[in-house]
Tab-separated table of C-alpha atoms in Angstrom:
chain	number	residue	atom	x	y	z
B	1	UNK	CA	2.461	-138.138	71.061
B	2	UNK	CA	2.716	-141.042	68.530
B	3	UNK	CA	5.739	-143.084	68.668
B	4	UNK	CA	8.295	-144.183	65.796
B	5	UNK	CA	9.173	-147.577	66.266
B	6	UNK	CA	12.133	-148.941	63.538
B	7	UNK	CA	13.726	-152.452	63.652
B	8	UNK	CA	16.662	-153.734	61.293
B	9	UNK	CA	17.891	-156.493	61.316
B	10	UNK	CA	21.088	-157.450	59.795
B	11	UNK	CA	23.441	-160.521	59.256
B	12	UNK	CA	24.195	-160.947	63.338
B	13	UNK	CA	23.169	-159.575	66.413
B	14	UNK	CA	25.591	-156.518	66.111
B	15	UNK	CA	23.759	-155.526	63.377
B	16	UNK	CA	20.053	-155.308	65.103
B	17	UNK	CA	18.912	-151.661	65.135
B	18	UNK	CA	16.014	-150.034	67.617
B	19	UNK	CA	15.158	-146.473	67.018
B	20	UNK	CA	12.228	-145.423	68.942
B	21	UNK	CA	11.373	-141.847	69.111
B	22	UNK	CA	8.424	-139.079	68.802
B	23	UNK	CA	6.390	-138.312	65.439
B	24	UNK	CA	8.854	-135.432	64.383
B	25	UNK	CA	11.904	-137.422	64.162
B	26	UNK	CA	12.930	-138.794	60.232
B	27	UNK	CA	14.786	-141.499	59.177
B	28	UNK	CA	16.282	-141.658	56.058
B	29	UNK	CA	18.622	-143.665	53.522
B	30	UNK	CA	18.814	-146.822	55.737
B	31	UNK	CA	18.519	-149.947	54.010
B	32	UNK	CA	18.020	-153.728	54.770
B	33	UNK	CA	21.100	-155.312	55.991
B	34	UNK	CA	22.834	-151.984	56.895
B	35	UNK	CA	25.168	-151.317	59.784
B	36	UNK	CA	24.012	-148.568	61.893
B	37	UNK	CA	26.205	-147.103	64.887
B	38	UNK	CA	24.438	-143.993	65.200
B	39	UNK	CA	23.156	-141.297	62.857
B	40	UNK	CA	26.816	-139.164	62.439
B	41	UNK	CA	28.394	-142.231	60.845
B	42	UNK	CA	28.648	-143.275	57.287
B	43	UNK	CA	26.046	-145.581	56.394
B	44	UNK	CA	27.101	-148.849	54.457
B	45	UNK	CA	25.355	-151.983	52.605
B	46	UNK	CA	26.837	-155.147	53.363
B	47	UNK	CA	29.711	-153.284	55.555
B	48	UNK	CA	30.656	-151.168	52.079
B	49	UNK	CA	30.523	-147.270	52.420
B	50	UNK	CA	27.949	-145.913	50.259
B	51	UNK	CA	29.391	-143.259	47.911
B	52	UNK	CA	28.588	-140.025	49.874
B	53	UNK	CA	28.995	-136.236	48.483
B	54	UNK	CA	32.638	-134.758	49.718
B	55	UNK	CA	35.917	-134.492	48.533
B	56	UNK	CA	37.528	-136.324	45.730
B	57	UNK	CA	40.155	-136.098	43.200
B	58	UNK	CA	40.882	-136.816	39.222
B	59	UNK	CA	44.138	-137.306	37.781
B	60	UNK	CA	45.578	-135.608	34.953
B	61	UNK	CA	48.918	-136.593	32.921
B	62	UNK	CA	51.114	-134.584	31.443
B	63	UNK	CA	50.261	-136.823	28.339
B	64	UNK	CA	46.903	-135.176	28.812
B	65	UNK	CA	48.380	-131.427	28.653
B	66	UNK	CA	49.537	-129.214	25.823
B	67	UNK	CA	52.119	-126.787	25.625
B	68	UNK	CA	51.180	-122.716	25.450
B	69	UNK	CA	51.867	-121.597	21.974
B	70	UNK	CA	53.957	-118.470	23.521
B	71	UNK	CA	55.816	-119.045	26.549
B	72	UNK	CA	55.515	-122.919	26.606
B	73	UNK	CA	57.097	-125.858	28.112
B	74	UNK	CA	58.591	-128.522	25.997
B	75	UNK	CA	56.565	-130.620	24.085
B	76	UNK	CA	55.531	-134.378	25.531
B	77	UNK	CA	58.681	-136.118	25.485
B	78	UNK	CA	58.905	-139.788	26.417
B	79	UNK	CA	61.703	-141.091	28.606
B	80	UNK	CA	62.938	-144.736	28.678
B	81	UNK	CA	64.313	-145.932	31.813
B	82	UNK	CA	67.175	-148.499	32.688
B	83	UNK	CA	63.900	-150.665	34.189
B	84	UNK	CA	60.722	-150.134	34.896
B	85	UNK	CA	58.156	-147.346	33.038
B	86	UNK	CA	58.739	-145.089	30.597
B	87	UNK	CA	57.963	-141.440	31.189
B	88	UNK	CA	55.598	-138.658	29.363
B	89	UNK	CA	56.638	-135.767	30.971
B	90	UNK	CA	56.689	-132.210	29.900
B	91	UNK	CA	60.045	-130.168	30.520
B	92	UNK	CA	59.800	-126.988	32.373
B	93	UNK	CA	62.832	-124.909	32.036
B	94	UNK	CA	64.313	-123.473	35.444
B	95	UNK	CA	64.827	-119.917	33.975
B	96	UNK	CA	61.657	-118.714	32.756
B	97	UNK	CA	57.765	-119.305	33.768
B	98	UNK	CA	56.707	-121.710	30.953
B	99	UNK	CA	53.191	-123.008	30.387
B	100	UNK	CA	50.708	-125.761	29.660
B	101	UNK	CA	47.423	-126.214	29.753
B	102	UNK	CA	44.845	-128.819	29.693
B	103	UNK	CA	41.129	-129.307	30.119
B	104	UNK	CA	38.515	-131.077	32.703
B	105	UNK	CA	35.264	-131.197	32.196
B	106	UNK	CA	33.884	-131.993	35.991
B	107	UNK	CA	30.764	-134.275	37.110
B	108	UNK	CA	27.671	-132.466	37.653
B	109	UNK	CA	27.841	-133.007	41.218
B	110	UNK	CA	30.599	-130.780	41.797
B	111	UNK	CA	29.498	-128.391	43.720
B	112	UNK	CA	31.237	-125.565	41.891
B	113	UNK	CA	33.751	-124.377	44.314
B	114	UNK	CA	36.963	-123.867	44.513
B	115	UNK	CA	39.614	-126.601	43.840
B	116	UNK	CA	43.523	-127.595	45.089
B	117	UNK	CA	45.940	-129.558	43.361
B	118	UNK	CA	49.207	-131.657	43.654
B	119	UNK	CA	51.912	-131.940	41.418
B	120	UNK	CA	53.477	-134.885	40.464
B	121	UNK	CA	57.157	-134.450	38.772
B	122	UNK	CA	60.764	-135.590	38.557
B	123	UNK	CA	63.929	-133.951	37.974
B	124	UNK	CA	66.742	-135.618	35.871
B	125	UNK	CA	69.864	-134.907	37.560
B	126	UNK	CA	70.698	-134.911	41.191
B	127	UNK	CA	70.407	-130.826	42.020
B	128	UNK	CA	68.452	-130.905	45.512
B	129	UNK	CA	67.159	-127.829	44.880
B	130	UNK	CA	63.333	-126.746	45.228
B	131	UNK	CA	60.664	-126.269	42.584
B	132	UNK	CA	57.203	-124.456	43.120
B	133	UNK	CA	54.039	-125.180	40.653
B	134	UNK	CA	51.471	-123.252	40.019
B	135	UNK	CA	47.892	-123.335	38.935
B	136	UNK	CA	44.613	-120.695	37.556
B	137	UNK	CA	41.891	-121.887	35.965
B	138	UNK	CA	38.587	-120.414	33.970
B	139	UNK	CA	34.921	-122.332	33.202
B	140	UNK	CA	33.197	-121.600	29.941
B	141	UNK	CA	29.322	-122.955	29.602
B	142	UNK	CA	27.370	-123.818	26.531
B	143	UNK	CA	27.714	-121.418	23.729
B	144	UNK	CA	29.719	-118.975	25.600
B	145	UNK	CA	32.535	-117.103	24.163
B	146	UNK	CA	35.908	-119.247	24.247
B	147	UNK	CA	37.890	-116.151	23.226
B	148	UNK	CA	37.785	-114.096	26.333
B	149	UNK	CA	39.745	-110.961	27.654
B	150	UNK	CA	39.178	-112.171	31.235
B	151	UNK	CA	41.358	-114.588	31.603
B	152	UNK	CA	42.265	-117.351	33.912
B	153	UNK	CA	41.590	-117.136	37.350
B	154	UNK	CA	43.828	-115.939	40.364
B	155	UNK	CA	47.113	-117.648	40.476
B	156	UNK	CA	47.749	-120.068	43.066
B	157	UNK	CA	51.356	-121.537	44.124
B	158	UNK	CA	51.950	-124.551	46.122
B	159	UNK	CA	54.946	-124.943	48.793
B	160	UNK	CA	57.811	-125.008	46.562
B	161	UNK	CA	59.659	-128.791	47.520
B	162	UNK	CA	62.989	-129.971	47.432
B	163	UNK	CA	63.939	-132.569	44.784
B	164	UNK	CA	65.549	-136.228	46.437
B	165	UNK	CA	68.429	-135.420	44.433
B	166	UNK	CA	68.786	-138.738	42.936
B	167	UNK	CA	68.006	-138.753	39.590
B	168	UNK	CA	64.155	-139.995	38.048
B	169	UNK	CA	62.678	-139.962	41.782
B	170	UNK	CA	59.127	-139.013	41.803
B	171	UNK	CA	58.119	-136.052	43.883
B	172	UNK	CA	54.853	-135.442	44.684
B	173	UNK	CA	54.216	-131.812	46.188
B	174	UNK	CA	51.877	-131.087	49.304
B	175	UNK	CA	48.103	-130.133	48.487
B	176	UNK	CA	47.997	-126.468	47.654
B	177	UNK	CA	45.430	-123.500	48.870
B	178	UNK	CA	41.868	-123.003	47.446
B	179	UNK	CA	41.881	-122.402	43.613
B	180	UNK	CA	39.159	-120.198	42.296
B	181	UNK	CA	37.819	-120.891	38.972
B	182	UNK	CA	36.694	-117.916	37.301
B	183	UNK	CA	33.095	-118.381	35.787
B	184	UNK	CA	32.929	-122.094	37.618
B	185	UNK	CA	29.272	-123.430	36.845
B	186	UNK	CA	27.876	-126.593	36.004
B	187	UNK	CA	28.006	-127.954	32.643
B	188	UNK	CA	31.114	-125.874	31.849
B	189	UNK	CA	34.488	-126.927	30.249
B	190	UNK	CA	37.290	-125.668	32.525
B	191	UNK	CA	40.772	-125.050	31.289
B	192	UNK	CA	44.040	-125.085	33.674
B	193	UNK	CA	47.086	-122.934	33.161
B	194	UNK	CA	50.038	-124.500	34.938
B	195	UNK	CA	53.626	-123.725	35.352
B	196	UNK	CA	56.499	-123.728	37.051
B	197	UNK	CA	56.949	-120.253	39.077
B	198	UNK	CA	60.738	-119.214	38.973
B	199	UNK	CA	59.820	-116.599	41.250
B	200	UNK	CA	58.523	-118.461	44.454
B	201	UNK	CA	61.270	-120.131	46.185
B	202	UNK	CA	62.783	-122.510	43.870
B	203	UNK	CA	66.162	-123.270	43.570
B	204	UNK	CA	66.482	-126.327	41.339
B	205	UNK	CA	68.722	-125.253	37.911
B	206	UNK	CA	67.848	-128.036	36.320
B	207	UNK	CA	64.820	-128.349	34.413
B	208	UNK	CA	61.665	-129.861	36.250
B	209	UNK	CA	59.938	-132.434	34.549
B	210	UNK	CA	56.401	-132.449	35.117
B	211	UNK	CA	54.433	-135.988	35.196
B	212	UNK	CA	50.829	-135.243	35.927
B	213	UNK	CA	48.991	-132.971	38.328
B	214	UNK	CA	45.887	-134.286	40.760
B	215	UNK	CA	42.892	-132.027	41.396
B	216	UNK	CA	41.156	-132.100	44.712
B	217	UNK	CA	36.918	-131.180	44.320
B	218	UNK	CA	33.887	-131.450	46.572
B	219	UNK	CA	30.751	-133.109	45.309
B	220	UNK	CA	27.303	-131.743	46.758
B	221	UNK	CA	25.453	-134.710	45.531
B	222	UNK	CA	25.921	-138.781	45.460
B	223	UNK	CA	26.021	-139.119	41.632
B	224	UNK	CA	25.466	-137.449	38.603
B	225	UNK	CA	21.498	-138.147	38.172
């Protein structure tokens, strides 16, 4: 059988590699210079990670969001604090499920599954009580039909959380379940329906002030090429 021999050498003797195995065996996306423990770890240049596909997240203000023409928040309002920033938040009222939307248009190395979120909101007022968010969301590709009788996707509600109770504090909820995007593809334009759910454990009677919501994705792919 022929043998693989491989040698890399690196900046210092911890960074000397020896592979030596049978014809079969590959090696692949090792460069000059790179620290190598073993195969199952992440390979890095000059002791950098190299971008690898997984999970990752984008960021979304509420300065970024619009309210629903029929059962909608508040419009953007900016608050001015006694120091520091100044808010763009969009009022949800703690009576009735009012909406916004807003769009993302993902990389192409999503890999077209299903997404999870965190919201990121503020209460002014000192009620301790709990607030649940909730998110659907639908894909549309080139030339398809915007005006759809499908609708969003399944509803999904994170664990309703308890405000701090002191007035302005940012609360960030915990990561919800698995969001399915109806007609998810790549290329599309996806639009998010988000709101506060009255129904689902909250208890807050003030109104919750939403600042911006993070979306969790996986990538199957290193870049966009």
């Amino acid at each position: 059988t022929d043998v693989l021999g491989l040698i890399l050498t690196g900046q210092g003797s911890t960074n000397d590699v020896t592979i030596n195995n049978d014809a079969d065996a590959e090696v692949m996306g090792v460069a000059t210079g790179a620290t190598v423990a073993n195969f199952a770890s992440i390979p890095t240049v000059a002791d950098v990670a190299i971008k690898v596909a997984g999970k990752e997240s984008i960021y979304v203000p509420a300065g970024a969001m619009y309210p629903n023409t029929t059962a909608g928040c508040s419009s953007l309002t900016q608050v001015e604090l006694s120091n520091g920033p100044e808010l763009k938040v969009l009022d949800f009222a703690a009576d009735a499920d009012d909406f916004a939307q807003f769009t993302v248009a993902f990389p192409k190395s999503w890999n077209e599954g299903t997404v999870t979120f965190q919201a990121f909101w503020t209460v002014t007022g000192t009620d301790t009580g709990t607030v649940a968010w909730a998110l659907q969301g639908v894909g549309f590709a080139d030339n398809a039909d915007q005006n759809s009788s499908d609708g969003f996707g399944a509803i999904v509600v994170a664990t309703a959380k308890a405000f701090s109770g002191t007035t302005q504090d940012l609360t960030v909820s915990a990561e919800s379940g698995a969001v399915t995007i109806r007609g998810a593809a790549v290329d599309t334009l996806t639009y998010f329906q988000i709101f506060r759910d009255i129904s689902v454990g909250t208890t807050n009677t003030q109104a919750a002030r939403l600042l911006g919501v993070k979306i969790f994705f996986t990538t199957d792919a290193a870049n966009d090429a």
